[in-house]
Coordinates of C-alpha atoms in Angstrom, one line a residue:
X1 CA -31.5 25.0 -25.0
X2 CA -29.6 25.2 -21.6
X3 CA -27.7 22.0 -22.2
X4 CA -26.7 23.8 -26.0
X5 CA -25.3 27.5 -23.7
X6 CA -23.9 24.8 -20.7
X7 CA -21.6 23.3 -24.0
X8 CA -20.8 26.6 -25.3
X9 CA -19.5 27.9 -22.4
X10 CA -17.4 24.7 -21.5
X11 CA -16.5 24.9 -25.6
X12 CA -15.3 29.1 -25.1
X13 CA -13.3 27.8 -21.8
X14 CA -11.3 25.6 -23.8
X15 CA -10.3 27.9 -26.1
X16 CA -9.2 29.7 -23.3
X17 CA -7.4 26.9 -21.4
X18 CA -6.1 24.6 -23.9
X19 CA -5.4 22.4 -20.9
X20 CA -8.7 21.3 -20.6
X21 CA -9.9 17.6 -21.4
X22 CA -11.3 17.0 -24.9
X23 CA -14.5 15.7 -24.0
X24 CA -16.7 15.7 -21.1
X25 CA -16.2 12.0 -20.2
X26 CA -14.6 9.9 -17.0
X27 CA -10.7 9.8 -17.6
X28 CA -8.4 7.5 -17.1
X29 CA -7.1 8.1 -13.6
X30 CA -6.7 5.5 -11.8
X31 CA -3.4 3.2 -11.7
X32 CA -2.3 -0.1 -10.9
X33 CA -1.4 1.2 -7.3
X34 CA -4.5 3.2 -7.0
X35 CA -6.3 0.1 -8.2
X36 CA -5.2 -2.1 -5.2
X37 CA -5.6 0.4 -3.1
X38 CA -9.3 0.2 -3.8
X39 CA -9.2 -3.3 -3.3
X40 CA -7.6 -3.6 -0.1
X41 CA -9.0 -0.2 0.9
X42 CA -12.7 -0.9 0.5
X43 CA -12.6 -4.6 1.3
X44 CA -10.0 -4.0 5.1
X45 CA -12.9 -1.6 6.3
X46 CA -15.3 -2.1 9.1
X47 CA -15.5 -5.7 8.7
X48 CA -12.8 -7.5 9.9
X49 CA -13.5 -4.8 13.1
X50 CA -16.9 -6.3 13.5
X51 CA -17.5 -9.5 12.0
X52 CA -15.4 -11.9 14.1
X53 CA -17.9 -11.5 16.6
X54 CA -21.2 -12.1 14.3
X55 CA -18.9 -15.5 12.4
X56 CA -17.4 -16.8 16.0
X57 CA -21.4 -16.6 16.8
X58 CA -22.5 -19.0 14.4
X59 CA -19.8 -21.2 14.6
X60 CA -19.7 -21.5 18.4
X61 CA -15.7 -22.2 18.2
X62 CA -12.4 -20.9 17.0
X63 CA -10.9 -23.4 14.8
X64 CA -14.2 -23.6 12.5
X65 CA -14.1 -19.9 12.4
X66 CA -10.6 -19.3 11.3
X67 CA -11.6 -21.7 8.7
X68 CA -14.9 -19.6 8.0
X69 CA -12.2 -16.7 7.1
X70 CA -10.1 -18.7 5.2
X71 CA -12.6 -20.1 3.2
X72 CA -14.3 -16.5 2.6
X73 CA -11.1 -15.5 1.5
X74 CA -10.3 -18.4 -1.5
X75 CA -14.0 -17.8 -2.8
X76 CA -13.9 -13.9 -2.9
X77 CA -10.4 -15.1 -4.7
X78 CA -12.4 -17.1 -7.3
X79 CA -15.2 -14.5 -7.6
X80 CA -12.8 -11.8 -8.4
X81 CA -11.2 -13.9 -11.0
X82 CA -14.4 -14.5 -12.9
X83 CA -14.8 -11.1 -12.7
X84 CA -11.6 -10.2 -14.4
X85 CA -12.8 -12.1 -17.0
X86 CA -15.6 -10.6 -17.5
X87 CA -14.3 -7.5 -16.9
X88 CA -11.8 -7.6 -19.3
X89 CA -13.9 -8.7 -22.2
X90 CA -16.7 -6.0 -21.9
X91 CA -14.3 -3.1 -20.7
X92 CA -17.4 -1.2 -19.2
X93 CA -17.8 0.5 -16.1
X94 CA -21.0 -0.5 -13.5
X95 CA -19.9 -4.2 -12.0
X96 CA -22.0 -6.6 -12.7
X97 CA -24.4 -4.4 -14.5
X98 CA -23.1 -4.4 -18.4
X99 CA -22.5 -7.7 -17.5
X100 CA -25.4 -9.0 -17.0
X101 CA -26.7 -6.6 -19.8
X102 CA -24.8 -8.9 -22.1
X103 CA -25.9 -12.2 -20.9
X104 CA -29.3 -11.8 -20.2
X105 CA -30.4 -8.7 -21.8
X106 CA -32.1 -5.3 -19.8
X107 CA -34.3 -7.0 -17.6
X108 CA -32.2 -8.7 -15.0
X109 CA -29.5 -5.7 -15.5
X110 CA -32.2 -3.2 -15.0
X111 CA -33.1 -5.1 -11.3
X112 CA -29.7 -5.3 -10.5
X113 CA -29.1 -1.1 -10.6
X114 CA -32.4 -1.0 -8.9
X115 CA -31.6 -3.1 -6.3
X116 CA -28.0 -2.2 -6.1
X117 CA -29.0 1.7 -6.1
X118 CA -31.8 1.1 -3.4
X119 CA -30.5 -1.7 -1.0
X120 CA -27.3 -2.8 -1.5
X121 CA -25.0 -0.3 -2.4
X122 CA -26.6 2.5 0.0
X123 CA -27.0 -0.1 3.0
X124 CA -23.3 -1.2 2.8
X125 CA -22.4 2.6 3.2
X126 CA -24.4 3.1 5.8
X127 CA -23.2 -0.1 8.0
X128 CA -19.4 1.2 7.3
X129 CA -20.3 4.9 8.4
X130 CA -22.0 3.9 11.1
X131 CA -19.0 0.8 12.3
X132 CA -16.9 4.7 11.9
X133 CA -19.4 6.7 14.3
X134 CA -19.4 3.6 16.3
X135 CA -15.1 3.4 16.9
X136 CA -15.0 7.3 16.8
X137 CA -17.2 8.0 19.7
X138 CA -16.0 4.7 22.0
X139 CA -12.9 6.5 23.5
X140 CA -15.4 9.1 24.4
X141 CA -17.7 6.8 26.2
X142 CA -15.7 4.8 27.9
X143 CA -16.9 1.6 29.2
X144 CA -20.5 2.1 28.1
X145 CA -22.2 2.3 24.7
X146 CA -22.2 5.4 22.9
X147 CA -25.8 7.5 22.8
X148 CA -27.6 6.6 19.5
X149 CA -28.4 9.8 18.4
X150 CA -24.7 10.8 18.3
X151 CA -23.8 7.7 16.5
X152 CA -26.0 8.6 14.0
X153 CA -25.1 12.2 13.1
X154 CA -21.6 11.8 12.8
X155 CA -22.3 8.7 10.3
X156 CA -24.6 11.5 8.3
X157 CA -21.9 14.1 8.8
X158 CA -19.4 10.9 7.1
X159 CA -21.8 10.6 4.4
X160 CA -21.5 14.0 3.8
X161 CA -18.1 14.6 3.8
X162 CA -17.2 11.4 1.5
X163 CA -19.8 12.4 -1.3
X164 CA -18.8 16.2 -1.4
X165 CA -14.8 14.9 -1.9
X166 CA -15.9 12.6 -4.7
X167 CA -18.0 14.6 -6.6
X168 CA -15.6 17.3 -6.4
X169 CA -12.7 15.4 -7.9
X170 CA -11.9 12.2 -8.7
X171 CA -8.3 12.3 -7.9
X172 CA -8.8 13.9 -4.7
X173 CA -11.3 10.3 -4.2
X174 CA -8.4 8.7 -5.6
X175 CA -5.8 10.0 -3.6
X176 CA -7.7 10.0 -0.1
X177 CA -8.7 6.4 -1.1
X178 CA -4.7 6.0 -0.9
X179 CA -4.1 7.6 2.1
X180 CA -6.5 5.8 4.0
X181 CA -5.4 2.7 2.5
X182 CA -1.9 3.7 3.9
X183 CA -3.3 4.6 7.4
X184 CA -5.1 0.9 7.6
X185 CA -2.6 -0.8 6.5
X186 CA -0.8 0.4 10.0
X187 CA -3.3 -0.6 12.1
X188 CA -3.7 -4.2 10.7
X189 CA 0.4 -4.7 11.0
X190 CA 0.5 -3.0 14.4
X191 CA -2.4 -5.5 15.5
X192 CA -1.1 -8.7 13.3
X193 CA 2.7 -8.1 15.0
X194 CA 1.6 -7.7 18.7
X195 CA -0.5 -10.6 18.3
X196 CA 2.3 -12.7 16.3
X197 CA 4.7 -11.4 19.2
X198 CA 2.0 -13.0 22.2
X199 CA 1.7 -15.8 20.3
X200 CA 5.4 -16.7 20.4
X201 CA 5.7 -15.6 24.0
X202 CA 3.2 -18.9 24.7
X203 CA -0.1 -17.2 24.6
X204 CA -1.9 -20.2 23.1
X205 CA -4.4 -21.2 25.8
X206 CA -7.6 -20.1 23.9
X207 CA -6.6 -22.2 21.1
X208 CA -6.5 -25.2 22.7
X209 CA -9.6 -27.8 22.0
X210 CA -10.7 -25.5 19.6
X211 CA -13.0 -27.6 17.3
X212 CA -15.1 -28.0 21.1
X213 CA -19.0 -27.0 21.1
X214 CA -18.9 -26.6 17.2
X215 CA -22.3 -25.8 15.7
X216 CA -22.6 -27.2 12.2
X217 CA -26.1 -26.9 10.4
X218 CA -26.4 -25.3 6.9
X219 CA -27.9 -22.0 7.9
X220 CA -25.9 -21.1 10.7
X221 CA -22.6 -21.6 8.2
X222 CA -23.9 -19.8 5.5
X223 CA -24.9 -16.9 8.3
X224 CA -21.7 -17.0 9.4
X225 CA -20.2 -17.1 5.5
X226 CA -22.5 -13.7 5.1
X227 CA -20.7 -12.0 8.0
X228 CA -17.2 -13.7 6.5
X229 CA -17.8 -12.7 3.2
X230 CA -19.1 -8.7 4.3
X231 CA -15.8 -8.3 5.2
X232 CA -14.5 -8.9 1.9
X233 CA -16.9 -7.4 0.0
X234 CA -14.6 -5.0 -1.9
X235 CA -13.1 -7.6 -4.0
X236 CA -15.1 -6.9 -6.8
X237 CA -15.0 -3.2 -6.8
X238 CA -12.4 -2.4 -9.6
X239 CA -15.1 -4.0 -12.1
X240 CA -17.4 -0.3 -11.6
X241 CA -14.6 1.4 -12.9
X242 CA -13.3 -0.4 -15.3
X243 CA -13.4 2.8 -17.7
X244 CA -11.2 4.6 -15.6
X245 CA -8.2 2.3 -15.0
X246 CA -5.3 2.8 -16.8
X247 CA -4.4 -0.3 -19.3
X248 CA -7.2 -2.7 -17.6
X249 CA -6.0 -5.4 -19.2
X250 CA -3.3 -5.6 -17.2
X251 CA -4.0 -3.8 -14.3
X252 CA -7.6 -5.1 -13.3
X253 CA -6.3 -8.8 -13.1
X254 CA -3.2 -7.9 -11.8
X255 CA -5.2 -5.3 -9.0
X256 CA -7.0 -8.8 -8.0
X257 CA -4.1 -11.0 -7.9
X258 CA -2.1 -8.9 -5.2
X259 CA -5.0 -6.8 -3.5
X260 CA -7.3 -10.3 -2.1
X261 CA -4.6 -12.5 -1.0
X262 CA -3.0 -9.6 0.8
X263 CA -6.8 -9.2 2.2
X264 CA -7.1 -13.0 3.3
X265 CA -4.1 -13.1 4.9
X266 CA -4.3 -10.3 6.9
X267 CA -7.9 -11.0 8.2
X268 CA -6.7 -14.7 9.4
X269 CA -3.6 -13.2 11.2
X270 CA -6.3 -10.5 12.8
X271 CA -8.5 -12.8 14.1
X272 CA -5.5 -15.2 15.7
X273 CA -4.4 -11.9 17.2
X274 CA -7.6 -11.6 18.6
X275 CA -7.5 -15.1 20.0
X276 CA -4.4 -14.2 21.7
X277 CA -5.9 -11.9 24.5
X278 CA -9.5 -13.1 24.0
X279 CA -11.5 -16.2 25.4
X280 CA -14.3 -16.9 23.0
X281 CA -17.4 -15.5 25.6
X282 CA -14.6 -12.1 26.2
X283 CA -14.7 -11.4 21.9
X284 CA -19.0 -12.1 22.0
X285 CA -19.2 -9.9 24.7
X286 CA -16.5 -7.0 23.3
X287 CA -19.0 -3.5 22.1
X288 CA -15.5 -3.0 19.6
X289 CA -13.4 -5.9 18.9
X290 CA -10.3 -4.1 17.7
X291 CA -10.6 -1.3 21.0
X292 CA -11.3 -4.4 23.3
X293 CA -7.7 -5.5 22.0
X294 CA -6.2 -2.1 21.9
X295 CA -7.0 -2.0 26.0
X296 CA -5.4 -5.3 26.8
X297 CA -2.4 -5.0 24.5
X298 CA -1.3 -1.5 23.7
X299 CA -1.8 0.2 27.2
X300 CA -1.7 2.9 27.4
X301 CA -1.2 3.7 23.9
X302 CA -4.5 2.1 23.4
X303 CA -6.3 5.0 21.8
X304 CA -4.1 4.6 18.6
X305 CA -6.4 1.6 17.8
X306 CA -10.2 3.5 17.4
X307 CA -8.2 7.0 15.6
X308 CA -7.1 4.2 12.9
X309 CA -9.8 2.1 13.0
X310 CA -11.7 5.1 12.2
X311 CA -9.7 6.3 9.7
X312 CA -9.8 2.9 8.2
X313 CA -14.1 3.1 8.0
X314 CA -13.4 6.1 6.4
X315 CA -11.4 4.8 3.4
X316 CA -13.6 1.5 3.1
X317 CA -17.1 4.5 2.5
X318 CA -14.8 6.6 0.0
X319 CA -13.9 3.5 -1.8
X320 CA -17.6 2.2 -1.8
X321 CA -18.9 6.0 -2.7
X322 CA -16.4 6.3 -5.4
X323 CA -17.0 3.0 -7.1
X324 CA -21.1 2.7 -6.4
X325 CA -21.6 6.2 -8.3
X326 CA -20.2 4.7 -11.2
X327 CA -22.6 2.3 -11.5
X328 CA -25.5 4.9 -11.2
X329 CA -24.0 6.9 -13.9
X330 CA -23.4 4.1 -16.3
X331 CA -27.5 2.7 -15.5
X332 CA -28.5 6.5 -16.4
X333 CA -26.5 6.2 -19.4
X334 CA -28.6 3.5 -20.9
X335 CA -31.7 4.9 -20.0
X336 CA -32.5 2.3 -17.0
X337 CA -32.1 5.4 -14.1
X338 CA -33.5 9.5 -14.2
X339 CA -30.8 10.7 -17.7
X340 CA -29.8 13.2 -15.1
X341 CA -27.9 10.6 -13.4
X342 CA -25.6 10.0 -16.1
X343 CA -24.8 13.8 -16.4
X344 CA -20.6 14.6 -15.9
X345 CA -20.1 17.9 -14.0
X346 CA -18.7 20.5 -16.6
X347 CA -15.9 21.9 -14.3
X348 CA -15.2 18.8 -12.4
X349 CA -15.8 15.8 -14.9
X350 CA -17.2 13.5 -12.0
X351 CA -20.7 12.0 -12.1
X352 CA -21.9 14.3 -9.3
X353 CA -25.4 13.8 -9.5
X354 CA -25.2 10.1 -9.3
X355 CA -22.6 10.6 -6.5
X356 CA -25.2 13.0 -4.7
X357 CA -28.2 11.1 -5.0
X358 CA -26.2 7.6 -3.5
X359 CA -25.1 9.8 -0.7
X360 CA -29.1 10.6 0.2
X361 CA -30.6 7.5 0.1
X362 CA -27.3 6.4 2.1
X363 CA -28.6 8.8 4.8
X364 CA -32.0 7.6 5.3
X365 CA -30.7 4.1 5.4
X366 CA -28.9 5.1 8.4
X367 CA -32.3 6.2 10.3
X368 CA -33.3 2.4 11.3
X369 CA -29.2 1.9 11.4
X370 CA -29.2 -2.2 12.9
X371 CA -26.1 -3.1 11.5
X372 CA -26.1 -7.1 11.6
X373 CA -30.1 -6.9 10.1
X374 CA -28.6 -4.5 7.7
X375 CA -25.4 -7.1 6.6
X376 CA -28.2 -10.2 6.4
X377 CA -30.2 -8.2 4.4
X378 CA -27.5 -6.6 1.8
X379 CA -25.5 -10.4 1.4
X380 CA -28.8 -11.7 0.3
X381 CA -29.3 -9.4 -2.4
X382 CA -25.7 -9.5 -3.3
X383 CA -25.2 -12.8 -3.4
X384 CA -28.2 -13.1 -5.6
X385 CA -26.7 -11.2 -8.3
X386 CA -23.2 -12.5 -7.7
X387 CA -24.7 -16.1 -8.5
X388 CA -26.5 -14.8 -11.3
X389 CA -23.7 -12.7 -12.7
X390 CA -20.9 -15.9 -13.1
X391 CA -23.8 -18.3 -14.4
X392 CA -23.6 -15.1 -17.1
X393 CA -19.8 -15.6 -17.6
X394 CA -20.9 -19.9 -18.6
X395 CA -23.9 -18.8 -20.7
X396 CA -21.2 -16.4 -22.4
X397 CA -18.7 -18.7 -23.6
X398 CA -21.6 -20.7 -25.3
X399 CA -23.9 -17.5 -26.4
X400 CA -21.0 -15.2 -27.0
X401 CA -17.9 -17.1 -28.6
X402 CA -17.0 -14.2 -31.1
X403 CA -15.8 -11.7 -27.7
X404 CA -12.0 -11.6 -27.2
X405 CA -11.3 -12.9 -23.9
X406 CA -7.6 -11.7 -22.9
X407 CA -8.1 -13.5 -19.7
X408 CA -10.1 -17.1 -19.5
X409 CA -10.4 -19.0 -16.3
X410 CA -11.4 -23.1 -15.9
X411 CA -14.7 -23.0 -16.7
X412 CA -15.0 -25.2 -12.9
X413 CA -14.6 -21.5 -10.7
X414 CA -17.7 -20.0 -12.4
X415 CA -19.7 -23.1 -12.1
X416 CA -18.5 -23.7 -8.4
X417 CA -18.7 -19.6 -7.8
X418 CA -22.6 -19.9 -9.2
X419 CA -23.0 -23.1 -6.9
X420 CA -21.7 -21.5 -3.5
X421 CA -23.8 -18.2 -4.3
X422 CA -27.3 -20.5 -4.4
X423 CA -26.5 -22.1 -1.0
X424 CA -25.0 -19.0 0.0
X425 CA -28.8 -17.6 -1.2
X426 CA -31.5 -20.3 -0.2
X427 CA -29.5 -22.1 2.9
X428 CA -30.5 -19.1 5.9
X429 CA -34.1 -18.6 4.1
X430 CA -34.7 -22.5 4.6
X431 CA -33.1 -23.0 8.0
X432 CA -34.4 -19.7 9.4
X433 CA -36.9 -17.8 7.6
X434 CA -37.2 -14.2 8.3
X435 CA -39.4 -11.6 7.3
X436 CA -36.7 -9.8 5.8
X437 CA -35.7 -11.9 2.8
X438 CA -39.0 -11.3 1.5
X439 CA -39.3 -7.8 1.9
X440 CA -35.9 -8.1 0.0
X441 CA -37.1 -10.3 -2.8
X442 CA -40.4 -8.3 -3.0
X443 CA -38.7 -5.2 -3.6
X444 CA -36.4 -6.8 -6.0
X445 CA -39.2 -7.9 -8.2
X446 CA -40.8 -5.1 -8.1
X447 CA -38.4 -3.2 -9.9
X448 CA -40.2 -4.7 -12.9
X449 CA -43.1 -2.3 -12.6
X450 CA -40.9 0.1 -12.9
X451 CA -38.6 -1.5 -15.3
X452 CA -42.0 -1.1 -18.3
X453 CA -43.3 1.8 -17.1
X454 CA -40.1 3.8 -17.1
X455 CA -37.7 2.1 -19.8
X456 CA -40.0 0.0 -21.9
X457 CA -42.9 1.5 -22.7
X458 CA -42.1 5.1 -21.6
X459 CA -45.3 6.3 -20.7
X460 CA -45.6 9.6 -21.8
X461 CA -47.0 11.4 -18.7
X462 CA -43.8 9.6 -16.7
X463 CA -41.7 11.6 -19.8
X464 CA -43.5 14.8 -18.8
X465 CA -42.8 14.8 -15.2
X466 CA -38.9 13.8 -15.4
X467 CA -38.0 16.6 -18.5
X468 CA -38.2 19.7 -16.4
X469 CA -36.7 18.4 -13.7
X470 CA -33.5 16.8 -15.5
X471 CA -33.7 20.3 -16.8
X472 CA -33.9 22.3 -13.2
X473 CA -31.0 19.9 -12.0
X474 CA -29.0 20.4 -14.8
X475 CA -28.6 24.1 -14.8
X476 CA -28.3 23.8 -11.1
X477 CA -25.6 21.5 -10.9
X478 CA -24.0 22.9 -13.9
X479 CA -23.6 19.1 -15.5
X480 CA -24.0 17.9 -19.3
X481 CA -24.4 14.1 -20.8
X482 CA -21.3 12.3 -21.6
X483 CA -19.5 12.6 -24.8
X484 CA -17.8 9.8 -26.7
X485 CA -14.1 10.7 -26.2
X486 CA -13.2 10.9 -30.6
X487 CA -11.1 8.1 -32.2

């Protein structure tokens, strides 16, 4: 009955405004531009501002840890090409989600929004709000570490600023995610050109003997891939909004092509910048990388470095909020998350209550707020899904020959992208098993309770409970379900 009136009054506003969208559906917004925007903007975050320090760690040398970038950087590449494939043959928002849909069928797609919507997608926005808290409040606390508390609740104040911009619009997500991106950009060419500048001047004392006191077992490279490879996490991001992007079959390979090169490069030149001004026991030691440099090199400019590392935290959680709701809203859609969470705003046409509800659990991940057991714990689950998600893209081209594949890579990157991600998964659990992988795995699996008491079976005492409040929320929030947009 309410959602009937909430359509009749959107209906008797477009009679009014003959302006308005046809449907109530996600539009096509976002550009080629936009597109690598999202790409760079949500992959140059707080990573490349705090991983050095967690990959030099594991590697116990510079020359293997410049490789450790560069070799992040070629297999996000290779990821991020399967996905175009894939992402361009079903032309679905959600990542890996319709994905694995296709491949597998609901069960593995149903543990991958559970997991995604629990751990990974809500940890990683935590880790960069907090990096931002972290580099906002150092000028402030100069020369010791900032108070906890305050760190904290300005990450929650982030989360809450970032969710009320997207739900609001999606081209003022869009266009913030651009102006960030803009604003990032300048700090990582301010830090790549002083560095390139020492460098030439004869600054090359750290880089001498700098294969000495490497540390080479399995699990401390793959830990030190995890901390690589959650600074490039972003390169797969276009694939959750695939529905939104203007012509994808051009622009979502196209997005790829320019956006993660640019990324690798960049992060290699950053860390030899680093290098420049800081011995190997100087960059462990350093509370903030980037600020550390910023002292030493831009004096007494210095404090240019947190404002735009800040700003640069900021973009990397609005491009990570933006994309992550999607996913949300396309698992409500077929029934594998509360219907309410698939709902478009009537005045806005966002998925605000998916966009809301990533925002909260965000929150509460920042309570416990360790960031390096939070990045161990959300490249584990990623990587799980990664791996399982190209071994998808092989079992396609024997399962589903009849798709049209505008793009088609060597069948060799899936198979070694699928290799790398088991390593990648099993190497730190065998060479140093924590508790923490099999909390993760636990909770993974035990989606599946929920998965046939929810989606497969749907009990009908679970039904009871969840109609009135889909209702509640719906007239609250003043959202409908999705409409097919008409041929």
């Amino acid at each position: 009955m309410e959602e009937t009136s909430l359509r009749k009054r959107r209906e008797d506003q477009k009679s009014i405004q003959s302006n308005e969208p046809k449907t109530t559906s996600l539009q096509k917004e976002v550009g080629l531009l936009s597109g690598i925007c999202i790409i760079v903007g949500t992959s140059i975050g707080s990573g490349i501002f705090i991983s050095p320090k967690a990959v030099l760690s594991n590697t116990e040398a510079i020359g293997p840890c410049l490789i450790i970038w560069a070799a992040c950087g070629i297999l996000a590449t290779l990821g991020a090409l399967c996905f175009a494939e894939l992402g361009t043959m079903i032309t679905k928002s959600g990542g890996e989600y319709p994905y694995l849909m296709e491949a597998f069928g609901p069960i593995p797609a149903y543990l991958f929004s559970w997991t995604s919507l629990f751990i990974m997608k809500p940890s990683s926005f935590a880790i960069i709000c907090l990096s931002f808290s972290e580099y906002a409040t150092a000028p402030f606390y100069s020369g010791c570490k900032p108070p906890e508390i305050v760190v904290k609740c300005l990450a929650a104040a982030a989360i809450l600023l970032i969710t009320t911009v997207n739900a609001l619009s999606v081209r003022l997500g869009s266009y913030v995610q651009n102006v960030f991106t803009a604003a990032k950009l300048v700090i990582v060419v301010i830090i790549i050109i002083s560095g390139l500048v020492l460098l030439a001047q004869g600054n090359t004392k750290n880089f001498e003997n700098s294969f000495e006191g490497t540390k080479l077992s399995v699990g401390a490279i793959s830990l030190a891939f995890y901390n690589g490879l959650w600074a490039y996490d972003g390169w797969n991001q276009l694939n959750y909004i695939t529905e939104e992007l203007r012509n994808p079959f051009r622009n979502l390979p196209l997005a790829i092509i320019i956006g993660i090169p640019l990324v690798t490069g960049c992060y290699i030149l950053m860390n030899v910048s680093y290098f420049t001004v800081m011995t190997m026991t100087e960059l462990l030691q350093s509370q903030a990388v980037a600020v550390t440099y910023g002292d030493r090199v831009l004096y007494p400019a210095s404090w240019v470095v947190p404002l735009f590392v800040a700003f640069s935290t900021i973009g990397a959680a609005n491009g990570s909020c933006f994309t992550a709701g999607r996913l949300v809203y396309v698992a409500g859609r077929e029934g594998h998350m509360p219907k309410v969470l698939s709902y478009i705003s009537v005045k806005r046409l966002t998925p605000a209550p998916a966009i809301i509800f990533y925002g909260i659990i965000a929150t509460i991940y920042i309570i416990p707020g360790d960031i390096n057991s939070l990045v161990n714990y959300f490249s584990f689950a990623a990587w799980l899904f990664y791996g399982l998600t190209t071994l998808g893209l092989i079992v396609m081209r024997f399962t589903r020959k009849e798709l049209e594949r505008p793009i088609k890579v060597p069948i060799f990157i899936p198979v070694l992208v699928t290799l790398v991600s088991v390593v990648l998964v099993l190497a730190p659990i065998i060479s140093k098993p924590e508790w923490e992988y099999l909390y993760c795995a636990i909770f993974i699996l035990s989606g599946i309770i929920f998965y046939f008491i929810f989606v497969h079976y749907k009990f009908g005492w679970a039904q009871k409970i969840s109609k009135p409040i889909t209702m509640h929320l719906q007239m609250l929030m003043e959202v409908v379900p999705p409409e097919e947009a008409p041929e």
